[in-house]
Each structure stands twice: as structure tokens, then as C-alpha cells.
Tab-separated table of N, CA and C in Angstrom:
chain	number	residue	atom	x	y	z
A	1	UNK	N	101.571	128.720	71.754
A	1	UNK	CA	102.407	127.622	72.197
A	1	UNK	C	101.502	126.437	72.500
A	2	UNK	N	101.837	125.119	72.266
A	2	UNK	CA	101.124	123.867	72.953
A	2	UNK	C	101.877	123.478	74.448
A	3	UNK	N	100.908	123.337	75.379
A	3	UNK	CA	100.790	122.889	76.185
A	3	UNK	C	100.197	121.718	76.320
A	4	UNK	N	101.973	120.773	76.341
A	4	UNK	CA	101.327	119.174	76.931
A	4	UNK	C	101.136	119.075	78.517
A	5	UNK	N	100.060	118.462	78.741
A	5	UNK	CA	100.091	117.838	80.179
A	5	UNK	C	100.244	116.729	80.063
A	6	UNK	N	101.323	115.687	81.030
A	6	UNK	CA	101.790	114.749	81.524
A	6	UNK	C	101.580	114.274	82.732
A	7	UNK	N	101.253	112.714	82.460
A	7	UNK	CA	101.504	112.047	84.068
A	7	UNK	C	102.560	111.051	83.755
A	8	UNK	N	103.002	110.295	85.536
A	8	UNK	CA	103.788	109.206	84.686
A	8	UNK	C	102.858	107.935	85.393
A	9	UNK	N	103.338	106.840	84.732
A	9	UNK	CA	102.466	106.022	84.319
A	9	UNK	C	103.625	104.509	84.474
A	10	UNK	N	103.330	103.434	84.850
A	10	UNK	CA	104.772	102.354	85.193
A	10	UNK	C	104.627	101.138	83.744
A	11	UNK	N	105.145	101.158	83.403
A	11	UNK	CA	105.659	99.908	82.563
A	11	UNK	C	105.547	98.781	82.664
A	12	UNK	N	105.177	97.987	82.022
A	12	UNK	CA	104.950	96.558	81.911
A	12	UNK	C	106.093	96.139	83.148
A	13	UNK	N	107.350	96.639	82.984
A	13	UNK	CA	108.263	96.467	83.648
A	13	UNK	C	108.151	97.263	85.029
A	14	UNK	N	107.954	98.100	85.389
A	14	UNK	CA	108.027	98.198	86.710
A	14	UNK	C	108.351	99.904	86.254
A	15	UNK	N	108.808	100.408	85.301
A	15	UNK	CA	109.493	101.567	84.756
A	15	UNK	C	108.847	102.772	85.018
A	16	UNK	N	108.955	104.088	85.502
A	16	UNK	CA	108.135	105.044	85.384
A	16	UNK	C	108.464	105.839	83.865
A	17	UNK	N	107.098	105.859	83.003
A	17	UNK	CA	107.476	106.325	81.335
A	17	UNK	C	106.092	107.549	81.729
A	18	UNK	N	106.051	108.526	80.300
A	18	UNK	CA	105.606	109.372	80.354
A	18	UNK	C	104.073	108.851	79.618
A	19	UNK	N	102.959	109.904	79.872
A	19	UNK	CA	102.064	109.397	79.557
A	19	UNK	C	101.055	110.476	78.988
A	20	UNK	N	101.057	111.309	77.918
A	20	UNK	CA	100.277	112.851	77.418
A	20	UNK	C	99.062	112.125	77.835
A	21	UNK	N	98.692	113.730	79.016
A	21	UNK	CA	97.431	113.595	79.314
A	21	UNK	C	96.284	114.389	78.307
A	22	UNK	N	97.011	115.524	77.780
A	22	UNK	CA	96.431	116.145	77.084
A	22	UNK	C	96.922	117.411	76.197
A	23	UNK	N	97.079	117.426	75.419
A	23	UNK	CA	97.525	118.919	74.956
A	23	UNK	C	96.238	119.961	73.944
A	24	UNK	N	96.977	120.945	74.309
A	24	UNK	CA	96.179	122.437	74.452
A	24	UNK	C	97.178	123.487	73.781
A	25	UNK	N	96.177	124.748	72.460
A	25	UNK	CA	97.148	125.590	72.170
A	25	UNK	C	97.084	126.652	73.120
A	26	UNK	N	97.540	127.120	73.365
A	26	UNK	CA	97.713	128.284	74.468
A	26	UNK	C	97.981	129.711	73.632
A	27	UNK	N	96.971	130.347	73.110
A	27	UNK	CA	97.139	131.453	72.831
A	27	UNK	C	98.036	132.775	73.372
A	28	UNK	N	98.808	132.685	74.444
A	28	UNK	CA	99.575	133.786	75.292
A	28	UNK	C	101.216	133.914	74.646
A	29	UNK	N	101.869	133.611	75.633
A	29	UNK	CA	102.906	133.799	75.288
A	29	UNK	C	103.699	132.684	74.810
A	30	UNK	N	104.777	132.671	73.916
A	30	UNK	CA	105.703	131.165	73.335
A	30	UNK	C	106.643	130.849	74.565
A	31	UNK	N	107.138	131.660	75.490
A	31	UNK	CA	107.868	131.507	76.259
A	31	UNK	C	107.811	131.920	77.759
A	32	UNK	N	108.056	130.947	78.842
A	32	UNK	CA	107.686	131.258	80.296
A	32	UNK	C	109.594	132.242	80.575
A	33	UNK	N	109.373	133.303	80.536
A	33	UNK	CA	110.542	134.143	81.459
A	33	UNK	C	110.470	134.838	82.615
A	34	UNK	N	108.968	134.618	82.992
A	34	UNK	CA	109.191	135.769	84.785
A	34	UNK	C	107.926	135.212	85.504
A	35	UNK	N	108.013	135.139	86.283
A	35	UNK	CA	106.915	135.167	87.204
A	35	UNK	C	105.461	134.931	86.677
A	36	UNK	N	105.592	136.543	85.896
A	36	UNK	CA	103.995	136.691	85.830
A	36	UNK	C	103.588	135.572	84.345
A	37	UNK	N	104.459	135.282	83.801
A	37	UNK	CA	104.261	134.310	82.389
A	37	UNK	C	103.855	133.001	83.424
A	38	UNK	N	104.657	132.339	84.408
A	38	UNK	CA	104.077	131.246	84.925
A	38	UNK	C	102.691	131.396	85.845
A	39	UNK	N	101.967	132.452	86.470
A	39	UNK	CA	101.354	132.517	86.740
A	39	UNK	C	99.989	132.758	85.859
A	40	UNK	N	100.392	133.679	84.571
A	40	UNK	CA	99.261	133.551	83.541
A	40	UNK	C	98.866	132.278	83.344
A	41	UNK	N	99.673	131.475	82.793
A	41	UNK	CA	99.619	130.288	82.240
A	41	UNK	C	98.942	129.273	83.229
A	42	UNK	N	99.370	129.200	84.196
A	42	UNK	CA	98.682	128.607	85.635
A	42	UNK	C	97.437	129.304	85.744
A	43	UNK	N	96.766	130.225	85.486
A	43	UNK	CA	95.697	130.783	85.589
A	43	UNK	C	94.685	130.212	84.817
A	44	UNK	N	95.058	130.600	83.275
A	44	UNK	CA	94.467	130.401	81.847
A	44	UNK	C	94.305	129.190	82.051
A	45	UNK	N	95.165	127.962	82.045
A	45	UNK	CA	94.938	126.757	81.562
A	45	UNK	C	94.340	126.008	82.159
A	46	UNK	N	95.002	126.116	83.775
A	46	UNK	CA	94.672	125.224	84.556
A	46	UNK	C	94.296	125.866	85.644
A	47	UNK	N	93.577	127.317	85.616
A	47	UNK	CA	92.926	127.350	86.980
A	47	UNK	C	93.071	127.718	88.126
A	48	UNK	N	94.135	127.541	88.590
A	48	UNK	CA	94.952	127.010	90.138
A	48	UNK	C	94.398	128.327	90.996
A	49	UNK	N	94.031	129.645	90.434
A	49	UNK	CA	93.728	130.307	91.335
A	49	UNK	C	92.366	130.394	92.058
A	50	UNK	N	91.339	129.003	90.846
A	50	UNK	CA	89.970	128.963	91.907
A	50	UNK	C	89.999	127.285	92.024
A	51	UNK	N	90.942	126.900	92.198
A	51	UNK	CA	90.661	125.384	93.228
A	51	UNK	C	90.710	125.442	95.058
A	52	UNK	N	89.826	124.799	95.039
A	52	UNK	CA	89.824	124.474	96.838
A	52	UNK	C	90.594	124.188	97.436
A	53	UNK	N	91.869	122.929	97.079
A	53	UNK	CA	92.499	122.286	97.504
A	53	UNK	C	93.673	122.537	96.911
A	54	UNK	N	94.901	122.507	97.919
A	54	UNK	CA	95.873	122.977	97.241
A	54	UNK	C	96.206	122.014	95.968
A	55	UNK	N	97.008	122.318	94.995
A	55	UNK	CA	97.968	121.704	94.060
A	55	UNK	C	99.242	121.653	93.755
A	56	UNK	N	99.932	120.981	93.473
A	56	UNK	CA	101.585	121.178	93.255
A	56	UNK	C	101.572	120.827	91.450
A	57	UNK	N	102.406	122.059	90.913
A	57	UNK	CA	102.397	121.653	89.512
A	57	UNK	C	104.115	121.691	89.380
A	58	UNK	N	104.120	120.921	88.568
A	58	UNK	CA	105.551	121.345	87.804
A	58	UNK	C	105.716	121.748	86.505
A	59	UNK	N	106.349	122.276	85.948
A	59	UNK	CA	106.922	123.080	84.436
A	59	UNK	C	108.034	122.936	83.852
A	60	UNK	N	108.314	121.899	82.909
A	60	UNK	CA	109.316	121.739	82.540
A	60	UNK	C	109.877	122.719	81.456
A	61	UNK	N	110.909	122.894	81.463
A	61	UNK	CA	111.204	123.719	80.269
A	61	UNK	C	112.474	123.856	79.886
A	62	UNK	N	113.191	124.038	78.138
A	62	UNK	CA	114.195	123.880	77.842
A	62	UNK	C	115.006	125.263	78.428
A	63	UNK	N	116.698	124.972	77.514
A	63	UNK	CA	116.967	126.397	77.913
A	63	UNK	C	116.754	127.593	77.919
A	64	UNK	N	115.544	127.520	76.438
A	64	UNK	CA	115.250	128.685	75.702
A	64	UNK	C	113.638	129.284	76.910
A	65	UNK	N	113.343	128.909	77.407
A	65	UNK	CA	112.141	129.104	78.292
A	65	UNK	C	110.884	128.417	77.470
A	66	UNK	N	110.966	127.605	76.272
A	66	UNK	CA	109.971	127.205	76.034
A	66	UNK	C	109.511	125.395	76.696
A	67	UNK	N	108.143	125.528	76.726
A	67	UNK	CA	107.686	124.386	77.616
A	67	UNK	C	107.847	123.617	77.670
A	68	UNK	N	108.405	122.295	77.848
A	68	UNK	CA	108.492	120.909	77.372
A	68	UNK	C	107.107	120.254	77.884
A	69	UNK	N	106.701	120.636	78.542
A	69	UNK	CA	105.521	119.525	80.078
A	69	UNK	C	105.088	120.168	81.062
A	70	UNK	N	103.941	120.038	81.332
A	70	UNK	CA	102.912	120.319	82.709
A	70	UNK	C	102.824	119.074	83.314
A	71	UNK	N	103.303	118.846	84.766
A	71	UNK	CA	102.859	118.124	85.632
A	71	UNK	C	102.192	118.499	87.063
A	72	UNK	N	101.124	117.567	86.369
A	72	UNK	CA	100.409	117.976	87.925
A	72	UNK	C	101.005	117.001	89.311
A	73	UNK	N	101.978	117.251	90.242
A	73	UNK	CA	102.664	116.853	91.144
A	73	UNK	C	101.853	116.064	92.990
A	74	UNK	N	101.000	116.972	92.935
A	74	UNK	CA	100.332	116.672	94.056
A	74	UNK	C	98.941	117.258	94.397
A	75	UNK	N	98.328	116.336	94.450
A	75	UNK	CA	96.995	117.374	95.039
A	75	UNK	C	96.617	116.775	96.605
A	76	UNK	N	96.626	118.073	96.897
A	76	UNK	CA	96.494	117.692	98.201
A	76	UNK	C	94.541	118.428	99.430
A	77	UNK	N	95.353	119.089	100.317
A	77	UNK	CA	93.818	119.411	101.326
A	77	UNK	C	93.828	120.701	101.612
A	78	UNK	N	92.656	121.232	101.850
A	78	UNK	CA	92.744	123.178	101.634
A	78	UNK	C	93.913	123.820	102.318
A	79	UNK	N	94.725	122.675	103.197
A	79	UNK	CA	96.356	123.691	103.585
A	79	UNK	C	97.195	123.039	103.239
A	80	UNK	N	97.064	122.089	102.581
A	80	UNK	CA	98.633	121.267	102.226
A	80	UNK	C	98.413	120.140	101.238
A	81	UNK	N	99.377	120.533	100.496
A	81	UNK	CA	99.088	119.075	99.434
A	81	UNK	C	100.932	118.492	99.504
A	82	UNK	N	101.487	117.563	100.002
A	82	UNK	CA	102.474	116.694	99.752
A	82	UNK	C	103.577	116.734	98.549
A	83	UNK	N	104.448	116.909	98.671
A	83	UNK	CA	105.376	117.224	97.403
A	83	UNK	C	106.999	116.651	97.883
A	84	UNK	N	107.616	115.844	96.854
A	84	UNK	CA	109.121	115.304	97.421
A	84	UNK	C	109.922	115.262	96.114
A	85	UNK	N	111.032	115.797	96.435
A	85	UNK	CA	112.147	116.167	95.160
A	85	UNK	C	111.834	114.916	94.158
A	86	UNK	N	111.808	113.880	94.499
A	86	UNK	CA	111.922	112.275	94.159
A	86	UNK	C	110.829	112.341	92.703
A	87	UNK	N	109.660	112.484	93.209
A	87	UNK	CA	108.434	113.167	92.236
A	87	UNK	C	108.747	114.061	91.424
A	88	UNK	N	109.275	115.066	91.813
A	88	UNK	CA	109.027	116.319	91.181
A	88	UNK	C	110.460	115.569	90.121
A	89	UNK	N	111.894	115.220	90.385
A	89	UNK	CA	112.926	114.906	89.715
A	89	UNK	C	112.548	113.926	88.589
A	90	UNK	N	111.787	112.728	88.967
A	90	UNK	CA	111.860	111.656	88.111
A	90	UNK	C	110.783	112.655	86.687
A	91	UNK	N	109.986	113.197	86.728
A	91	UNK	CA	109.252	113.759	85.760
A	91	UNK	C	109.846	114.921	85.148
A	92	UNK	N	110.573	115.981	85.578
A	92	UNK	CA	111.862	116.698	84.566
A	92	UNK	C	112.538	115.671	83.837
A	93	UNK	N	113.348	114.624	84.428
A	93	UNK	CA	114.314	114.134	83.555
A	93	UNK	C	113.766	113.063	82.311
A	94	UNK	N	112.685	112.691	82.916
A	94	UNK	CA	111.509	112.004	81.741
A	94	UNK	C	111.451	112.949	81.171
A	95	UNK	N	111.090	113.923	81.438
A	95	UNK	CA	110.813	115.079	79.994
A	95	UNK	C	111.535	115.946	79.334
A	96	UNK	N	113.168	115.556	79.876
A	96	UNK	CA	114.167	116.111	79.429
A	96	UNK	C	114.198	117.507	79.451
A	97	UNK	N	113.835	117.958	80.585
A	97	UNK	CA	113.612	119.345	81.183
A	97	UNK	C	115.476	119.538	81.691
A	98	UNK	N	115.805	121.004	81.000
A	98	UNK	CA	116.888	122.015	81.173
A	98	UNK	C	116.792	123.050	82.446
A	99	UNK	N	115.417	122.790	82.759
A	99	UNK	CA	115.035	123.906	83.445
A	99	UNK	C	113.604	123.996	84.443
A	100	UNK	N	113.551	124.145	85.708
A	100	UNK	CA	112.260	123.636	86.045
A	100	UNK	C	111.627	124.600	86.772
A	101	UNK	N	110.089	124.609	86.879
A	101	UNK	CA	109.355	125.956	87.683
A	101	UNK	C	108.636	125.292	88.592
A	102	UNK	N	107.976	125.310	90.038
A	102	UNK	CA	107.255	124.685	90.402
A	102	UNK	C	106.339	125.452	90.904
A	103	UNK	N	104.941	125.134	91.046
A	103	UNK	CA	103.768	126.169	90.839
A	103	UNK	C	102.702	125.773	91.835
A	104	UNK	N	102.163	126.242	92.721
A	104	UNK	CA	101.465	125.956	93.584
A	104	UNK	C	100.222	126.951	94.293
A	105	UNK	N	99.288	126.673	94.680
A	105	UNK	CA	98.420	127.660	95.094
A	105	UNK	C	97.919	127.653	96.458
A	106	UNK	N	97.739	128.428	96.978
A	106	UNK	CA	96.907	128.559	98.449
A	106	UNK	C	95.138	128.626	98.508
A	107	UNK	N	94.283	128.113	98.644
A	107	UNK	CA	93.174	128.694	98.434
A	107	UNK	C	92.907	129.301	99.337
A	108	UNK	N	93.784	129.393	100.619
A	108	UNK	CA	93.014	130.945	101.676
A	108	UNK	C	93.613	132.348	100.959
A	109	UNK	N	93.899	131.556	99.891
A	109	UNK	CA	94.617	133.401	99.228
A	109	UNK	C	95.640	133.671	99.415
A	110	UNK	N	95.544	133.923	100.086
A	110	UNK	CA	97.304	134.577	100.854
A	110	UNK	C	98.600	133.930	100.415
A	111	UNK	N	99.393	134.517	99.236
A	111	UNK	CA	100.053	133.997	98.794
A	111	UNK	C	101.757	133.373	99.837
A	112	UNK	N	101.388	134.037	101.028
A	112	UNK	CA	102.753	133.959	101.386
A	112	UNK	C	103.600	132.676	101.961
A	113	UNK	N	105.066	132.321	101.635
A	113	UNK	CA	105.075	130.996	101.470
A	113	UNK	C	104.843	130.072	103.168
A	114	UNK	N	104.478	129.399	103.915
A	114	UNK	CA	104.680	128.510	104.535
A	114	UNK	C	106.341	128.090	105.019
A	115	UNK	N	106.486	127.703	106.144
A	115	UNK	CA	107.430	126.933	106.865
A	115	UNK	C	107.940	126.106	104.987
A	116	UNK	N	106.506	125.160	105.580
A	116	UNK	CA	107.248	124.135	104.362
A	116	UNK	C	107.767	123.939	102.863
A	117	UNK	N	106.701	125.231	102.488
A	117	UNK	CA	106.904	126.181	101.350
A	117	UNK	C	108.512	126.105	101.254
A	118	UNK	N	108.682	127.189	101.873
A	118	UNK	CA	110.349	127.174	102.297
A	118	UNK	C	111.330	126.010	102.108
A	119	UNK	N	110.677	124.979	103.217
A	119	UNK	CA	111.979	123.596	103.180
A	119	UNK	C	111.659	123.174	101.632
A	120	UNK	N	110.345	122.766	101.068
A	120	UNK	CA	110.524	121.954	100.161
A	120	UNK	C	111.217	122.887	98.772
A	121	UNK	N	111.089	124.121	98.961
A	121	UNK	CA	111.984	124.902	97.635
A	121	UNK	C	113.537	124.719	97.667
A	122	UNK	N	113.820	124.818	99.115
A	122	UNK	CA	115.466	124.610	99.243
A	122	UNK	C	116.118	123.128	98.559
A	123	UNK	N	114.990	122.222	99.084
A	123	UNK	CA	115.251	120.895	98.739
A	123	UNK	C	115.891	120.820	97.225
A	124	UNK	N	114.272	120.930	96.240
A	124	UNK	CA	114.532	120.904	95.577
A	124	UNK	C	115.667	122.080	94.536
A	125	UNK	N	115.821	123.109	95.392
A	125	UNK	CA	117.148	123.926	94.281
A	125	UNK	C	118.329	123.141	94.586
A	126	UNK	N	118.581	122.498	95.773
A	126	UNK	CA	119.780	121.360	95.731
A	126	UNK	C	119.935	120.149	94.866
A	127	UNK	N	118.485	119.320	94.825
A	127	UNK	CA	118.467	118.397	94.508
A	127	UNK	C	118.600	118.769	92.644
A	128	UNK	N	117.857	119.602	92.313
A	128	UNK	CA	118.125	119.919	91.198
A	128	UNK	C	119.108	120.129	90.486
A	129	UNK	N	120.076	120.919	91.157
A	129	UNK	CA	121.358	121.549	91.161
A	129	UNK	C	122.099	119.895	90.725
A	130	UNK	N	122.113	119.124	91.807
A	130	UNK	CA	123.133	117.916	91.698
A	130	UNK	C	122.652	117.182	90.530
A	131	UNK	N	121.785	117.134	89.542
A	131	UNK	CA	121.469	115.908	88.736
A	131	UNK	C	121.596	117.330	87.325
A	132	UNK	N	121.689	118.449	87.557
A	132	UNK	CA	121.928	119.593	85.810
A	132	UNK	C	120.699	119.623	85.829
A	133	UNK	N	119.794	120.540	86.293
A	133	UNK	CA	118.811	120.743	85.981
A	133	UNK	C	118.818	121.607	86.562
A	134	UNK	N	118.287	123.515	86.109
A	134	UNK	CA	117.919	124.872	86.891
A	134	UNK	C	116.649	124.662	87.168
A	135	UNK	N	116.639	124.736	88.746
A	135	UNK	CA	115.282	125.828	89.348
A	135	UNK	C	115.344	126.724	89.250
A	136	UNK	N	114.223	127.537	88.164
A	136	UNK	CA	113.993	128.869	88.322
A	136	UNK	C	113.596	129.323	89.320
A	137	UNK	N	112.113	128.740	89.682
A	137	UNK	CA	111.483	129.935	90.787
A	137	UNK	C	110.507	128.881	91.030
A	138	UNK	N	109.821	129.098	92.461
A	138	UNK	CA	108.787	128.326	92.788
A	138	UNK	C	107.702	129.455	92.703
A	139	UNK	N	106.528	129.143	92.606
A	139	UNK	CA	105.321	130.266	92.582
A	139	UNK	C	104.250	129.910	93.191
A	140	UNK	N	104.032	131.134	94.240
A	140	UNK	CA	102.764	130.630	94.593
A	140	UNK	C	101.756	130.891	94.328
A	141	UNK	N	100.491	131.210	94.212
A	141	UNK	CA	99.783	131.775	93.581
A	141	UNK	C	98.141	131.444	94.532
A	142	UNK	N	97.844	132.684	94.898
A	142	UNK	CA	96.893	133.081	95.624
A	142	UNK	C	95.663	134.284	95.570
A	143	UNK	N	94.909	133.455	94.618
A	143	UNK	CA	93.745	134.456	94.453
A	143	UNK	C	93.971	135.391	93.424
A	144	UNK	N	93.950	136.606	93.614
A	144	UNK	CA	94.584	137.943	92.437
A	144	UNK	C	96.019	137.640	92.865
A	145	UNK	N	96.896	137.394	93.415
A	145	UNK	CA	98.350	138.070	93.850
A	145	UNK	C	98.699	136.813	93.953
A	146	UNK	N	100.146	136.784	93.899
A	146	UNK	CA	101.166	135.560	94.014
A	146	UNK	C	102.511	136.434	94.735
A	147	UNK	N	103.046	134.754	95.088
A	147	UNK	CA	104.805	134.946	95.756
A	147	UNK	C	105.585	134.328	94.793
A	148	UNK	N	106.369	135.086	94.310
A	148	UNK	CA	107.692	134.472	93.610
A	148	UNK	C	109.270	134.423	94.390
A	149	UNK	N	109.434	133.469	94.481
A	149	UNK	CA	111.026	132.984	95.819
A	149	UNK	C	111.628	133.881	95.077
A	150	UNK	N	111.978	133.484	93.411
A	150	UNK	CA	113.142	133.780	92.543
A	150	UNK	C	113.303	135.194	92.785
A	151	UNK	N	111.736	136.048	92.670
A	151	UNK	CA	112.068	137.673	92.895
A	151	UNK	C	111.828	138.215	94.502
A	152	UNK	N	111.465	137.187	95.159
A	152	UNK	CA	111.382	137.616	96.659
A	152	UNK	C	112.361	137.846	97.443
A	153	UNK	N	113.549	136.477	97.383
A	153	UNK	CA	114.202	135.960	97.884
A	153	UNK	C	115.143	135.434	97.061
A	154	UNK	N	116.207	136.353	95.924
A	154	UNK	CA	116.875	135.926	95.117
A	154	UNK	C	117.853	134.857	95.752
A	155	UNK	N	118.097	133.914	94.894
A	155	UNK	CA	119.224	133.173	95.592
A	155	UNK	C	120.023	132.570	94.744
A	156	UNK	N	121.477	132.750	95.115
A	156	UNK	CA	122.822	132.897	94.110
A	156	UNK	C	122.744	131.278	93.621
A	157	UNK	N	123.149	131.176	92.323
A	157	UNK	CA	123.406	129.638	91.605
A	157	UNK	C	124.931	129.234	92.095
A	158	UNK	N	125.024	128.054	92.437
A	158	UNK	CA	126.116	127.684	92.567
A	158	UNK	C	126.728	126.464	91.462
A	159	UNK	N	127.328	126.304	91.355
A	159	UNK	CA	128.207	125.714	90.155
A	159	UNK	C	127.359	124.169	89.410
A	160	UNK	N	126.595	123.688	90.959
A	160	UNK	CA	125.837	122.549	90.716
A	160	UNK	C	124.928	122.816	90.214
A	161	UNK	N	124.224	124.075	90.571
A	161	UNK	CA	123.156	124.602	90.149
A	161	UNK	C	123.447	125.035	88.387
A	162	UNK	N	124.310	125.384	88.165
A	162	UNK	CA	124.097	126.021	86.976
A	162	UNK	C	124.852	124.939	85.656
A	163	UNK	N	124.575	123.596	86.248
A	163	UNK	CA	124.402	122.493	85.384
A	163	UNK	C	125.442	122.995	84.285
A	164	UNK	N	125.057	122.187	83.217
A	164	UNK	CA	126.139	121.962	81.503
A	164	UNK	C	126.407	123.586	81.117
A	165	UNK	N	125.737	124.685	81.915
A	165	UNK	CA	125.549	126.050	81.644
A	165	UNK	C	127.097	127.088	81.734
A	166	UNK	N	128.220	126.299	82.588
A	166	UNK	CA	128.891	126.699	83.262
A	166	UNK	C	129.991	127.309	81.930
């Protein structure tokens, strides 16, 4: 599969447009469906399990689970890096993402999610929900081991949530 990475980037006009930072073939799998596919891929490509400082990624992807976009969302300080639906939204719908993953790491390891962990996943499965776009799963990813919400902490789609799908 190719893996584009994306930033966004403002317009002569004031506009936020997309901007390939780079693309990469990715020898693994054609399609992200569970957990451990977004965490390979977060591993292989980009690392996330030996950076210092946390990161916030996002994953866009159609209905079929294949990739549209890698965004790197936030980098932040060895306990917290900053993340707001606003960010994470305007770069799915630039990339015409069906479907979104958001990917993040701890570098004390310990995959387990945070207070804020928590608020900012709820956020965004609402915010997502209201504009047709699925959150799959947020991931965290810590060292050898990760937390997945989607299989931790299943949580039912509601009608907003399950966008043009219905």
C-alpha cells in the first residue's frame, strides 16, 4: 500500500489546503481493520513507539479500510501533546476521509489511556459522528503493548455516528 503523509498548509487566501509531505510503499498490509494493523503501521513507518515526546497522529481512511492520509496532529512533551476535534476534523474532510483512526503514544510506556485520553476520544466520536465521518478507534501505543478504546471499551454507534452508512 502507499502511504501519503500530509500537512495542511493556508492559501494565498487564508484557506487551509492539503500539502503531501511524503509518500512511502508500505510493504504490510493493503488495509487498516483492527488494532494491531494501526499499530503495525504506526510502528513500521513512523516509529511512534521510540519517540520521546508524545505524538498525535491521525488516519484517514475510506470505507473499504484503505488509507487515504497520515497526519501528524500534534507533537507535544514527554506527558502530553495537545489535540482538538477542530484539527483533527478540518484534515479528514480535506482528505475526504469515510472513516478515521487516531493514534498516539506514551513514551513512559504504559499504554493506559489518561483522564484526557478519555475526554478528547469522546469529543471527537461526537464531533465526528455530527459532520458523517466514523471513528473507529483511538490507539495508544506504548512501547511493546498498546490500548485500543474500540476493543477496550466498545462503544455503540449512534445514528450520527454511522453517517451516509445508515
Amino acid at each position: 500500500m502507499q502511504i501519503y503523509e500530509y500537512k495542511t498548509i493556508l492559501a494565498g487566501d487564508g484557506r487551509n489546503i492539503l500539502a503531501r509531505e511524503r509518500e512511502q510503499t508500505y510493504g504490510g498490509t493493503e488495509r487498516i481493520v483492527s488494532p494491531q494493523d494501526t499499530v503495525q503501521i504506526m510502528r513500521d513507518v513512523f516509529r511512534l513507539h521510540e519517540c520521546a515526546e508524545e505524538y498525535v497522529w491521525l488516519v484517514c481512511l475510506d470505507n473499504g479500510g484503505k488509507p487515504a492520509g497520515f497526519f501528524e496532529v500534534s507533537h507535544g512533551t514527554c506527558s502530553y501533546a495537545p489535540a482538538q476535534p477542530r484539527e483533527i476534523l478540518v484534515r479528514a474532510l480535506l482528505c475526504g476521509a469515510s472513516c478515521i483512526i487516531l493514534a498516539h503514544n506514551h513514551p513512559g510506556r504504559d499504554p493506559a489511556p489518561s483522564g484526557e485520553d478519555r475526554r478528547l476520544t469522546e469529543r471527537i466520536r461526537k464531533a465526528s459522528g455530527l459532520v458523517g465521518i466514523r471513528f473507529l478507534d483511538h490507539v495508544i501505543i506504548g512501547g511493546s503493548c498498546f490500548y485500543s478504546f474500540r476493543k477496550e471499551e466498545p462503544w455503540e454507534e449512534t445514528d450520527e455516528m454511522k453517517g451516509e452508512k445508515q
